[in-house]
Short mmCIF file of C-alpha atoms (C1' of nucleotides) in Angstrom, two decimals:
data_model
loop_
_atom_site.label_atom_id
_atom_site.label_comp_id
_atom_site.label_asym_id
_atom_site.label_seq_id
_atom_site.Cartn_x
_atom_site.Cartn_y
_atom_site.Cartn_z
CA MET A 19 37.68 -47.80 199.39
CA VAL A 20 39.35 -48.12 196.05
CA ILE A 21 38.85 -44.51 195.02
CA GLU A 22 40.24 -43.27 198.31
CA GLU A 23 43.24 -45.52 197.88
CA GLU A 24 43.87 -44.18 194.41
CA LYS A 25 43.77 -40.64 195.72
CA PHE A 26 46.21 -41.55 198.42
CA ARG A 27 48.59 -43.19 195.95
CA GLY A 28 48.38 -40.06 193.83
CA LYS A 29 49.31 -37.87 196.76
CA ILE A 30 52.26 -40.05 197.59
CA GLN A 31 53.46 -39.95 194.03
CA ALA A 32 53.12 -36.18 193.78
CA ILE A 33 55.09 -35.66 196.95
CA GLN A 34 57.77 -38.13 195.95
CA ASP A 35 58.07 -36.37 192.59
CA THR A 36 58.53 -33.04 194.32
CA MET A 37 61.10 -34.53 196.65
CA TYR A 38 62.99 -35.95 193.73
CA VAL A 39 63.23 -32.60 191.97
CA LEU A 40 63.64 -30.25 194.95
CA GLY A 41 64.84 -32.53 197.70
CA GLY A 42 68.24 -32.73 199.29
CA LYS A 43 70.32 -30.19 201.06
CA TRP A 44 71.25 -27.84 198.25
CA LYS A 45 68.72 -27.55 195.43
CA LEU A 46 66.44 -24.98 197.01
CA PRO A 47 69.28 -22.85 198.41
CA ILE A 48 70.77 -22.74 194.92
CA ILE A 49 67.48 -21.70 193.37
CA LEU A 50 67.07 -19.02 196.02
CA SER A 51 70.52 -17.71 195.33
CA ILE A 52 69.91 -17.41 191.60
CA PHE A 53 66.47 -16.02 192.25
CA GLY A 54 68.13 -13.41 194.46
CA GLY A 55 70.23 -12.15 191.58
CA ASN A 56 73.35 -14.28 191.53
CA LYS A 57 74.09 -15.39 188.01
CA ARG A 58 77.69 -16.52 187.82
CA PHE A 59 79.00 -19.84 189.08
CA ASN A 60 81.37 -18.29 191.58
CA GLU A 61 78.79 -15.78 192.77
CA ILE A 62 76.38 -18.56 193.53
CA SER A 63 79.12 -20.60 195.11
CA LYS A 64 80.14 -17.81 197.48
CA SER A 65 76.58 -16.97 198.43
CA ILE A 66 75.88 -20.44 199.82
CA PRO A 67 77.81 -21.39 202.95
CA ASN A 68 79.79 -24.62 202.79
CA ILE A 69 78.82 -25.73 199.32
CA THR A 70 81.64 -27.14 197.20
CA ASN A 71 82.18 -26.61 193.50
CA ARG A 72 81.63 -30.24 192.77
CA VAL A 73 78.24 -30.35 194.46
CA LEU A 74 77.18 -27.04 192.98
CA SER A 75 78.10 -28.21 189.53
CA LYS A 76 76.09 -31.41 189.85
CA GLU A 77 73.07 -29.70 191.34
CA LEU A 78 73.03 -27.03 188.63
CA LYS A 79 72.86 -29.79 186.05
CA HIS A 80 70.03 -31.51 187.85
CA LEU A 81 68.08 -28.27 188.08
CA GLU A 82 68.70 -27.49 184.43
CA GLU A 83 67.48 -30.93 183.40
CA ASN A 84 64.34 -30.36 185.39
CA LEU A 85 63.73 -27.04 183.67
CA LEU A 86 64.00 -24.91 186.79
CA ILE A 87 67.03 -22.94 185.73
CA LYS A 88 68.63 -21.99 182.44
CA ARG A 89 72.30 -21.95 181.61
CA THR A 90 73.36 -19.35 179.09
CA VAL A 91 76.71 -18.98 177.43
CA ILE A 92 77.41 -15.35 176.70
CA ASP A 93 79.82 -15.02 173.83
CA ASP A 94 81.88 -12.18 175.15
CA TYR A 95 85.58 -11.83 175.87
CA PRO A 96 86.05 -13.73 177.97
CA VAL A 97 83.09 -16.02 177.58
CA ARG A 98 80.73 -15.84 180.52
CA ILE A 99 78.19 -18.29 181.80
CA GLU A 100 74.98 -17.11 183.37
CA TYR A 101 72.38 -19.01 185.29
CA THR A 102 68.84 -17.71 185.55
CA VAL A 103 65.60 -19.12 186.86
CA THR A 104 62.99 -20.09 184.31
CA ALA A 105 59.38 -18.95 184.26
CA TYR A 106 58.46 -22.48 185.26
CA CYS A 107 60.57 -22.10 188.37
CA PHE A 108 58.25 -19.43 189.72
CA GLY A 109 55.75 -22.16 190.41
CA ILE A 110 57.77 -23.39 193.35
CA GLU A 111 57.47 -20.10 195.22
CA LYS A 112 54.61 -21.27 197.40
CA VAL A 113 56.35 -24.52 198.26
CA VAL A 114 59.46 -22.63 199.28
CA LYS A 115 57.54 -20.13 201.39
CA GLN A 116 55.80 -22.86 203.32
CA MET A 117 58.99 -24.77 203.87
CA GLU A 118 60.79 -21.67 205.05
CA SER A 119 57.97 -20.75 207.37
CA TRP A 120 57.73 -24.21 208.88
CA GLY A 121 61.49 -24.54 209.24
CA LYS A 122 61.61 -21.35 211.28
CA LYS A 123 58.83 -22.46 213.58
CA HIS A 124 60.47 -25.81 214.04
CA ARG A 125 63.79 -24.24 214.97
CA GLU A 126 62.05 -22.04 217.52
CA LYS A 127 60.28 -25.03 218.96
CA LEU A 128 63.50 -26.93 219.37
CA GLY A 129 65.26 -23.85 220.71
CA LEU A 130 62.70 -23.30 223.43
CA LYS A 131 62.88 -26.75 224.89
CA MET B 24 74.20 -5.72 201.99
CA VAL B 25 74.84 -7.42 205.27
CA ILE B 26 71.25 -7.45 206.40
CA GLU B 27 70.12 -8.94 203.11
CA GLU B 28 72.78 -11.59 203.43
CA GLU B 29 71.65 -12.47 206.91
CA LYS B 30 68.09 -12.86 205.71
CA PHE B 31 69.27 -15.09 202.93
CA ARG B 32 71.28 -17.26 205.29
CA GLY B 33 68.23 -17.53 207.50
CA LYS B 34 66.10 -18.71 204.61
CA ILE B 35 68.65 -21.30 203.66
CA GLN B 36 68.82 -22.57 207.20
CA ALA B 37 65.05 -22.77 207.56
CA ILE B 38 64.74 -24.75 204.36
CA GLN B 39 67.58 -27.07 205.24
CA ASP B 40 65.98 -27.67 208.63
CA THR B 41 62.70 -28.58 206.97
CA MET B 42 64.47 -30.85 204.55
CA TYR B 43 66.23 -32.60 207.39
CA VAL B 44 62.99 -33.35 209.20
CA LEU B 45 60.64 -34.02 206.29
CA GLY B 46 63.00 -34.80 203.45
CA GLY B 47 63.66 -38.09 201.77
CA LYS B 48 61.40 -40.43 199.96
CA TRP B 49 59.26 -41.78 202.78
CA LYS B 50 58.68 -39.41 205.69
CA LEU B 51 55.77 -37.49 204.22
CA PRO B 52 54.04 -40.53 202.77
CA ILE B 53 54.22 -42.14 206.20
CA ILE B 54 52.74 -39.10 207.89
CA LEU B 55 49.98 -38.99 205.29
CA SER B 56 49.20 -42.62 205.88
CA ILE B 57 48.90 -42.16 209.64
CA PHE B 58 47.00 -38.95 209.11
CA GLY B 59 44.62 -40.89 206.91
CA GLY B 60 43.75 -43.23 209.72
CA ASN B 61 46.28 -46.01 209.63
CA LYS B 62 47.57 -46.73 213.09
CA ARG B 63 49.20 -50.12 213.13
CA PHE B 64 52.65 -50.90 211.76
CA ASN B 65 51.41 -53.38 209.21
CA GLU B 66 48.52 -51.15 208.15
CA ILE B 67 50.91 -48.34 207.44
CA SER B 68 53.30 -50.70 205.74
CA LYS B 69 50.65 -52.05 203.38
CA SER B 70 49.28 -48.61 202.57
CA ILE B 71 52.57 -47.39 201.16
CA PRO B 72 53.74 -49.07 197.95
CA ASN B 73 57.23 -50.56 197.99
CA ILE B 74 58.26 -49.54 201.46
CA THR B 75 60.13 -52.18 203.45
CA ASN B 76 59.74 -52.93 207.14
CA ARG B 77 63.26 -51.86 207.84
CA VAL B 78 62.85 -48.45 206.27
CA LEU B 79 59.44 -47.93 207.83
CA SER B 80 60.81 -48.79 211.24
CA LYS B 81 63.66 -46.31 210.93
CA GLU B 82 61.51 -43.52 209.59
CA LEU B 83 58.92 -43.96 212.33
CA LYS B 84 61.67 -43.50 214.89
CA HIS B 85 62.95 -40.38 213.16
CA LEU B 86 59.45 -38.91 213.04
CA GLU B 87 58.85 -39.75 216.67
CA GLU B 88 62.10 -38.09 217.69
CA ASN B 89 61.05 -34.99 215.80
CA LEU B 90 57.71 -34.92 217.61
CA LEU B 91 55.59 -35.40 214.52
CA ILE B 92 54.08 -38.72 215.51
CA LYS B 93 53.43 -40.55 218.73
CA ARG B 94 53.94 -44.23 219.44
CA THR B 95 51.56 -45.74 221.96
CA VAL B 96 51.71 -49.17 223.49
CA ILE B 97 48.24 -50.42 224.26
CA ASP B 98 48.30 -52.94 227.02
CA ASP B 99 45.73 -55.30 225.70
CA TYR B 100 45.85 -59.00 224.86
CA PRO B 101 47.81 -59.14 222.73
CA VAL B 102 49.65 -55.89 223.17
CA ARG B 103 49.09 -53.48 220.32
CA ILE B 104 51.15 -50.58 219.07
CA GLU B 105 49.49 -47.51 217.65
CA TYR B 106 50.96 -44.59 215.81
CA THR B 107 49.16 -41.27 215.70
CA VAL B 108 50.06 -37.83 214.48
CA THR B 109 50.70 -35.17 217.11
CA ALA B 110 49.09 -31.75 217.30
CA TYR B 111 52.42 -30.32 216.26
CA CYS B 112 52.27 -32.36 213.11
CA PHE B 113 49.28 -30.41 211.87
CA GLY B 114 51.61 -27.52 211.22
CA ILE B 115 53.04 -29.24 208.18
CA GLU B 116 49.69 -29.37 206.39
CA LYS B 117 50.40 -26.33 204.25
CA VAL B 118 53.83 -27.56 203.28
CA VAL B 119 52.38 -30.88 202.23
CA LYS B 120 49.58 -29.30 200.21
CA GLN B 121 51.99 -27.12 198.27
CA MET B 122 54.30 -30.00 197.59
CA GLU B 123 51.47 -32.18 196.44
CA SER B 124 50.10 -29.49 194.20
CA TRP B 125 53.46 -28.72 192.64
CA GLY B 126 54.31 -32.37 192.16
CA LYS B 127 51.11 -32.91 190.19
CA LYS B 128 51.77 -29.95 187.94
CA HIS B 129 55.30 -31.09 187.38
CA ARG B 130 54.22 -34.58 186.40
CA GLU B 131 51.73 -33.13 183.94
CA LYS B 132 54.40 -30.89 182.48
CA LEU B 133 56.74 -33.81 181.95
CA GLY B 134 53.91 -35.97 180.66
CA LEU B 135 52.85 -33.47 178.02
CA LYS B 136 56.21 -33.04 176.45
"C1'" DC C 5 51.97 -58.55 214.94
"C1'" DG C 6 55.70 -55.41 215.10
"C1'" DG C 7 59.39 -55.29 214.32
"C1'" DT C 8 65.30 -56.71 214.05
"C1'" DA C 9 69.35 -58.66 211.92
"C1'" DT C 10 72.25 -59.01 208.19
"C1'" DC C 11 74.05 -57.79 204.07
"C1'" DC C 12 74.29 -55.00 200.13
"C1'" DT C 13 73.97 -51.14 196.54
"C1'" DT C 14 73.46 -46.58 195.40
"C1'" DG C 15 73.74 -41.94 195.81
"C1'" DA C 16 74.57 -37.73 198.46
"C1'" DC C 17 77.92 -35.13 200.05
"C1'" DG C 18 82.70 -33.58 201.13
"C1'" DA C 19 88.02 -32.38 200.54
"C1'" DT C 20 91.43 -31.29 197.65
"C1'" DA C 21 93.71 -30.58 193.53
"C1'" DC C 22 93.84 -29.25 189.02
"C1'" DT C 23 92.64 -27.35 184.18
"C1'" DG C 24 91.38 -24.88 179.58
"C1'" DC D 28 86.17 -18.15 185.59
"C1'" DA D 29 83.71 -22.28 185.52
"C1'" DG D 30 84.13 -25.92 186.27
"C1'" DT D 31 86.30 -31.44 186.26
"C1'" DA D 32 89.03 -35.23 188.33
"C1'" DT D 33 90.00 -38.03 191.95
"C1'" DC D 34 89.22 -40.03 196.08
"C1'" DG D 35 86.79 -40.91 200.07
"C1'" DT D 36 82.91 -41.12 203.71
"C1'" DC D 37 78.44 -41.70 205.30
"C1'" DA D 38 73.54 -42.16 205.10
"C1'" DA D 39 69.47 -43.67 202.48
"C1'" DG D 40 67.43 -47.13 200.83
"C1'" DG D 41 66.63 -52.08 199.43
"C1'" DA D 42 66.45 -57.61 199.79
"C1'" DT D 43 65.80 -61.18 202.50
"C1'" DA D 44 65.40 -63.70 206.50
"C1'" DC D 45 64.23 -64.22 211.02
"C1'" DC D 46 62.20 -63.55 215.90
"C1'" DG D 47 59.48 -63.19 220.46
#
DNA sequence: CGGTATCCTTGACGATACTG
DNA sequence: CAGTATCGTCAAGGATACCG
């Protein structure tokens, strides 16, 4: 059926969009870190095991471009930079919860075998 | 706090596990296609825009190794191969729904600007 | 029909050093 | 402190052709 096919194509596109914005190894961990209260570059960096500055820097830019986080320059002495999650970012909460939940189950499953 | 940190590390690990199994451009679309009733290699291939045989072949193997789909050889004339989702695969339903839902919202958001 | 083989490009990710 | 520069590796993904 044509209508069914269109629906299916829509689903695929939606999921591929999500994967583009949130996919990869680091984007969600970074968001979680900022969400958890880390604001400064080095704070975030230290909170996430094994991430390098280079990768963190690139991912922060990607997330900023996609409106999930905000970068603020605070004109103090010395100047500070703060990263915060945007209101829009709260929308991903459910996605994250489901992914976390499934990931845990999957690890258990593999562990039991 | 140490306990808080451990929780956070656990979350990160769970999400990275999920990303490893379901991440990338094609794995979820392929599962959706099989879930939607496509069983044969070429059926699946045609149902997903722009996927190549090579990529489909690799992804099917990855999904089979991770117990999400099952490959069955049907000893008919000629021999047929059928792919089906496993019971375990049903567990990802919620993840998929949330990703689909968020992806649609995100596309709208970008479209409206 | 259900893939492989071959070749290629791109991007993700990493290590290390350095800088205003 | 908040990155950038440089260099390198590996995997994802793509194009095209071919095969039993």
